[in-house]
Short mmCIF file of C-alpha atoms in Angstrom, two decimals:
data_model
loop_
_atom_site.label_atom_id
_atom_site.label_comp_id
_atom_site.label_asym_id
_atom_site.label_seq_id
_atom_site.Cartn_x
_atom_site.Cartn_y
_atom_site.Cartn_z
CA MET A 1 53.35 -36.37 -136.98
CA ARG A 2 53.41 -33.65 -134.34
CA LEU A 3 50.65 -31.06 -134.32
CA ARG A 4 53.12 -28.23 -134.83
CA ASP A 5 54.35 -29.93 -138.03
CA ARG A 6 50.83 -30.62 -139.24
CA PHE A 7 49.79 -26.97 -138.81
CA GLY A 8 53.12 -25.55 -140.00
CA ILE A 9 53.88 -23.57 -136.82
CA SER A 10 57.55 -22.64 -136.90
CA GLU A 11 59.78 -22.65 -133.84
CA ARG A 12 60.22 -18.89 -134.19
CA THR A 13 56.45 -18.41 -134.02
CA GLN A 14 56.23 -20.66 -130.97
CA VAL A 15 58.91 -18.62 -129.21
CA ARG A 16 57.16 -15.35 -130.08
CA VAL A 17 53.79 -16.57 -128.79
CA THR A 18 55.45 -17.76 -125.58
CA ARG A 19 57.09 -14.36 -125.05
CA LEU A 20 53.80 -12.55 -125.69
CA MET A 21 52.05 -14.65 -123.07
CA GLU A 22 54.83 -14.00 -120.56
CA ILE A 23 54.51 -10.24 -121.14
CA ALA A 24 50.73 -10.50 -120.87
CA LEU A 25 51.10 -12.29 -117.53
CA VAL A 26 53.04 -9.30 -116.21
CA GLY A 27 50.24 -7.03 -117.41
CA LEU A 28 47.61 -9.21 -115.71
CA LEU A 29 49.61 -9.07 -112.50
CA PHE A 30 49.47 -5.28 -112.54
CA VAL A 31 45.73 -5.46 -113.18
CA GLY A 32 45.41 -7.49 -110.00
CA ILE A 33 47.51 -5.01 -108.07
CA TYR A 34 45.46 -2.10 -109.42
CA GLU A 35 42.19 -3.80 -108.48
CA LEU A 36 43.58 -4.91 -105.09
CA SER A 37 42.57 -8.49 -105.91
CA PRO A 38 44.57 -11.11 -103.98
CA GLY A 39 43.19 -13.84 -106.21
CA ILE A 40 44.43 -12.26 -109.42
CA VAL A 41 47.78 -11.27 -107.92
CA VAL A 42 48.53 -14.72 -106.50
CA ASN A 43 47.44 -16.64 -109.60
CA CYS A 44 49.39 -14.35 -111.93
CA ALA A 45 52.47 -14.42 -109.71
CA VAL A 46 52.40 -18.21 -109.59
CA GLY A 47 51.94 -18.25 -113.36
CA LEU A 48 55.02 -16.08 -113.81
CA LEU A 49 57.02 -18.49 -111.65
CA VAL A 50 55.79 -21.49 -113.63
CA VAL A 51 56.77 -20.01 -117.00
CA GLN A 52 60.35 -19.66 -115.75
CA LEU A 53 60.64 -23.39 -115.04
CA PRO A 54 61.51 -24.54 -118.59
CA ALA A 55 64.53 -22.21 -118.75
CA ILE A 56 65.64 -23.23 -115.24
CA VAL A 57 65.28 -26.94 -115.97
CA GLN A 58 67.25 -26.63 -119.20
CA ARG A 59 69.99 -24.44 -117.70
CA ASP A 60 70.49 -26.24 -114.38
CA TYR A 61 69.69 -29.84 -115.31
CA GLY A 62 70.47 -30.04 -119.00
CA VAL A 63 66.98 -31.22 -119.93
CA PRO A 64 66.09 -30.02 -123.45
CA MET A 65 62.96 -27.88 -123.47
CA ASP A 66 62.16 -27.17 -127.08
CA PRO A 67 59.86 -24.26 -128.01
CA ALA A 68 56.81 -26.53 -128.25
CA LEU A 69 57.21 -27.83 -124.70
CA THR A 70 57.83 -24.33 -123.38
CA LEU A 71 54.73 -23.08 -125.21
CA TRP A 72 52.72 -25.95 -123.74
CA ILE A 73 53.68 -25.07 -120.16
CA THR A 74 53.32 -21.32 -120.70
CA SER A 75 49.87 -21.74 -122.25
CA ALA A 76 48.64 -23.63 -119.19
CA ALA A 77 49.89 -20.93 -116.82
CA PHE A 78 48.69 -18.01 -118.96
CA LEU A 79 45.18 -19.31 -119.66
CA HIS A 80 44.65 -20.06 -115.99
CA ALA A 81 45.73 -16.55 -114.97
CA LEU A 82 43.68 -14.95 -117.75
CA GLY A 83 40.67 -16.93 -116.56
CA THR A 84 40.81 -15.19 -113.20
CA VAL A 85 40.80 -11.74 -114.85
CA GLY A 86 38.79 -11.79 -118.06
CA LEU A 87 38.95 -8.90 -120.53
CA PRO A 88 38.37 -5.15 -120.06
CA GLY A 89 34.67 -4.38 -120.01
CA MET A 90 33.61 -7.81 -118.79
CA GLU A 91 31.46 -7.91 -115.68
CA ASP A 92 33.22 -10.98 -114.38
CA SER A 93 36.11 -13.35 -115.08
CA PHE A 94 36.20 -16.07 -117.72
CA TYR A 95 35.96 -18.71 -115.02
CA ARG A 96 32.61 -17.32 -113.93
CA THR A 97 31.17 -16.46 -117.35
CA LEU A 98 32.56 -19.25 -119.58
CA PRO A 99 32.21 -22.74 -118.09
CA VAL A 100 34.24 -24.19 -120.96
CA TRP A 101 37.23 -22.10 -119.87
CA ASP A 102 37.50 -24.10 -116.65
CA ASP A 103 37.33 -27.34 -118.63
CA VAL A 104 40.10 -26.33 -121.03
CA THR A 105 42.46 -25.01 -118.35
CA HIS A 106 42.01 -28.11 -116.18
CA ALA A 107 42.72 -30.43 -119.10
CA LEU A 108 45.76 -28.39 -120.15
CA SER A 109 47.20 -28.10 -116.64
CA ALA A 110 46.60 -31.80 -116.01
CA SER A 111 48.43 -32.64 -119.23
CA VAL A 112 51.50 -30.79 -117.94
CA ILE A 113 51.39 -32.76 -114.67
CA ALA A 114 50.94 -35.97 -116.65
CA ALA A 115 53.95 -35.06 -118.82
CA VAL A 116 56.13 -34.74 -115.72
CA ALA A 117 54.92 -38.12 -114.47
CA TYR A 118 55.45 -39.76 -117.87
CA ALA A 119 58.96 -38.36 -118.40
CA THR A 120 60.04 -39.35 -114.88
CA VAL A 121 58.78 -42.93 -114.96
CA ARG A 122 60.09 -43.55 -118.50
CA ALA A 123 63.52 -42.19 -117.54
CA LEU A 124 63.63 -44.53 -114.54
CA ASP A 125 62.55 -47.42 -116.73
CA GLU A 126 65.27 -46.78 -119.29
CA HIS A 127 67.93 -46.03 -116.67
CA SER A 128 67.59 -49.05 -114.40
CA GLU A 129 67.88 -52.65 -115.52
CA ALA A 130 65.98 -53.65 -112.37
CA ILE A 131 62.91 -51.72 -113.54
CA HIS A 132 60.85 -52.79 -116.51
CA LEU A 133 57.51 -51.12 -117.10
CA PRO A 134 55.43 -52.35 -120.03
CA ARG A 135 53.60 -49.70 -121.97
CA GLN A 136 50.28 -50.68 -120.34
CA VAL A 137 51.76 -50.15 -116.87
CA THR A 138 53.18 -46.76 -117.84
CA PHE A 139 49.79 -45.80 -119.26
CA ALA A 140 47.99 -46.78 -116.04
CA TYR A 141 50.59 -45.04 -113.85
CA VAL A 142 50.42 -41.74 -115.71
CA LEU A 143 46.64 -41.75 -115.67
CA ALA A 144 46.42 -42.72 -111.98
CA PHE A 145 49.05 -40.14 -110.98
CA THR A 146 47.21 -37.37 -112.82
CA MET A 147 43.87 -38.33 -111.29
CA ALA A 148 45.38 -38.50 -107.79
CA PHE A 149 47.03 -35.10 -108.24
CA GLY A 150 43.68 -33.70 -109.39
CA VAL A 151 41.93 -35.00 -106.28
CA ALA A 152 44.64 -33.53 -104.05
CA TRP A 153 44.27 -30.18 -105.85
CA GLU A 154 40.51 -30.14 -105.33
CA VAL A 155 40.98 -30.87 -101.62
CA LEU A 156 43.50 -28.01 -101.38
CA GLU A 157 41.14 -25.73 -103.31
CA TYR A 158 38.29 -26.56 -100.94
CA ALA A 159 40.47 -26.00 -97.87
CA ILE A 160 41.64 -22.61 -99.14
CA THR A 161 38.10 -21.56 -100.06
CA LEU A 162 36.80 -22.63 -96.64
CA GLY A 163 39.69 -21.10 -94.71
CA THR A 164 39.61 -17.71 -96.40
CA GLY A 165 35.83 -17.61 -96.03
CA LEU A 166 36.05 -18.20 -92.30
CA VAL A 167 38.45 -15.29 -91.80
CA GLY A 168 36.60 -13.01 -94.22
CA LEU A 169 39.28 -12.77 -96.91
CA ASP A 170 38.96 -13.03 -100.67
CA THR A 171 39.96 -16.52 -101.77
CA VAL A 172 42.74 -17.07 -104.30
CA LEU A 173 41.10 -20.31 -105.46
CA THR A 174 37.39 -20.88 -105.83
CA GLN A 175 35.38 -24.08 -105.62
CA TYR A 176 31.90 -23.46 -106.93
CA SER A 177 29.96 -26.69 -106.43
CA VAL A 178 30.15 -30.48 -106.29
CA GLU A 179 29.24 -30.58 -109.98
CA ASP A 180 32.11 -28.20 -110.74
CA THR A 181 34.53 -30.41 -108.82
CA LEU A 182 33.39 -33.56 -110.63
CA GLY A 183 33.73 -31.77 -113.95
CA ASP A 184 37.26 -30.67 -113.03
CA LEU A 185 38.22 -34.26 -112.23
CA VAL A 186 36.82 -35.49 -115.53
CA TRP A 187 38.81 -32.94 -117.51
CA ASN A 188 41.92 -33.68 -115.46
CA THR A 189 41.52 -37.28 -116.58
CA VAL A 190 41.19 -36.19 -120.20
CA GLY A 191 44.49 -34.28 -119.97
CA GLY A 192 46.22 -37.27 -118.38
CA LEU A 193 44.76 -39.62 -120.96
CA LEU A 194 46.12 -37.57 -123.87
CA VAL A 195 49.64 -37.66 -122.45
CA ALA A 196 49.41 -41.35 -121.55
CA LEU A 197 48.46 -42.11 -125.16
CA TRP A 198 50.77 -39.76 -127.06
CA GLY A 199 53.44 -38.63 -124.61
CA HIS A 200 56.10 -40.65 -126.44
CA LEU A 201 55.68 -38.38 -129.47
CA TYR A 202 56.60 -35.21 -127.59
CA LEU A 203 58.72 -36.20 -124.59
CA THR A 204 61.37 -38.52 -126.02
CA ASN A 205 64.18 -35.96 -125.75
CA VAL A 206 63.20 -35.08 -122.19
CA VAL A 207 63.15 -38.77 -121.20
CA GLY A 208 66.57 -39.31 -122.77
CA ALA A 209 68.08 -36.32 -120.99
CA LEU A 210 66.67 -37.38 -117.62
CA GLY A 211 68.02 -40.89 -118.13
CA ALA A 212 71.46 -39.52 -119.02
CA ARG A 213 71.46 -37.37 -115.91
CA LEU A 214 70.61 -40.39 -113.76
CA ARG A 215 73.50 -42.33 -115.30
CA THR A 216 75.88 -39.42 -114.69
CA ARG A 217 74.78 -39.24 -111.06
CA ASP A 218 75.43 -42.96 -110.63
CA HIS A 219 78.96 -42.61 -112.05
CA GLU A 220 79.69 -39.69 -109.72
CA ALA A 221 78.37 -41.53 -106.64
#
């Protein structure tokens, strides 16, 4: 049973929550502009781009993005952006004052990356007779891909932090310590693990649509 069914969250409610987070992202962007904070502006702007992806993928590629999947992706983008801002009256952002916020956002963002990896590899498996991936192999691939992406992200984060520091600019991404980096990688793994274990419950329609698109492309070639 899906979590949304267990908790009785209707599709209408999911859509409304998604819209509220999108509107809130716009508000957070203006907060960043008002405070002249490059970090807030960049993270909120990227978040606004990310939340448009489900609609683009469904419109241009015919991949069904039901309200739960859209809410999943939007939540990852919104919580990350909110973490860079905090709430009015706070002395600092959630990322600096609530260590658990970093853990949650890393796990959630990693789960979205893992979902992309899972849907892609399962679509290829179902599409091609030359490819057969047992469940254990798919599990290992999704987990390894998520972990590798997490390492690449941490390297990028470190490079941006170092580069902006050298030129005296405010960084748009912050790497606090080695312990913080190791914690991020652990929570990335948790997000990947959840999708590797239960991705088939939530991504079946996406996998089917991707496989159908691959078959259509083969017929057109």
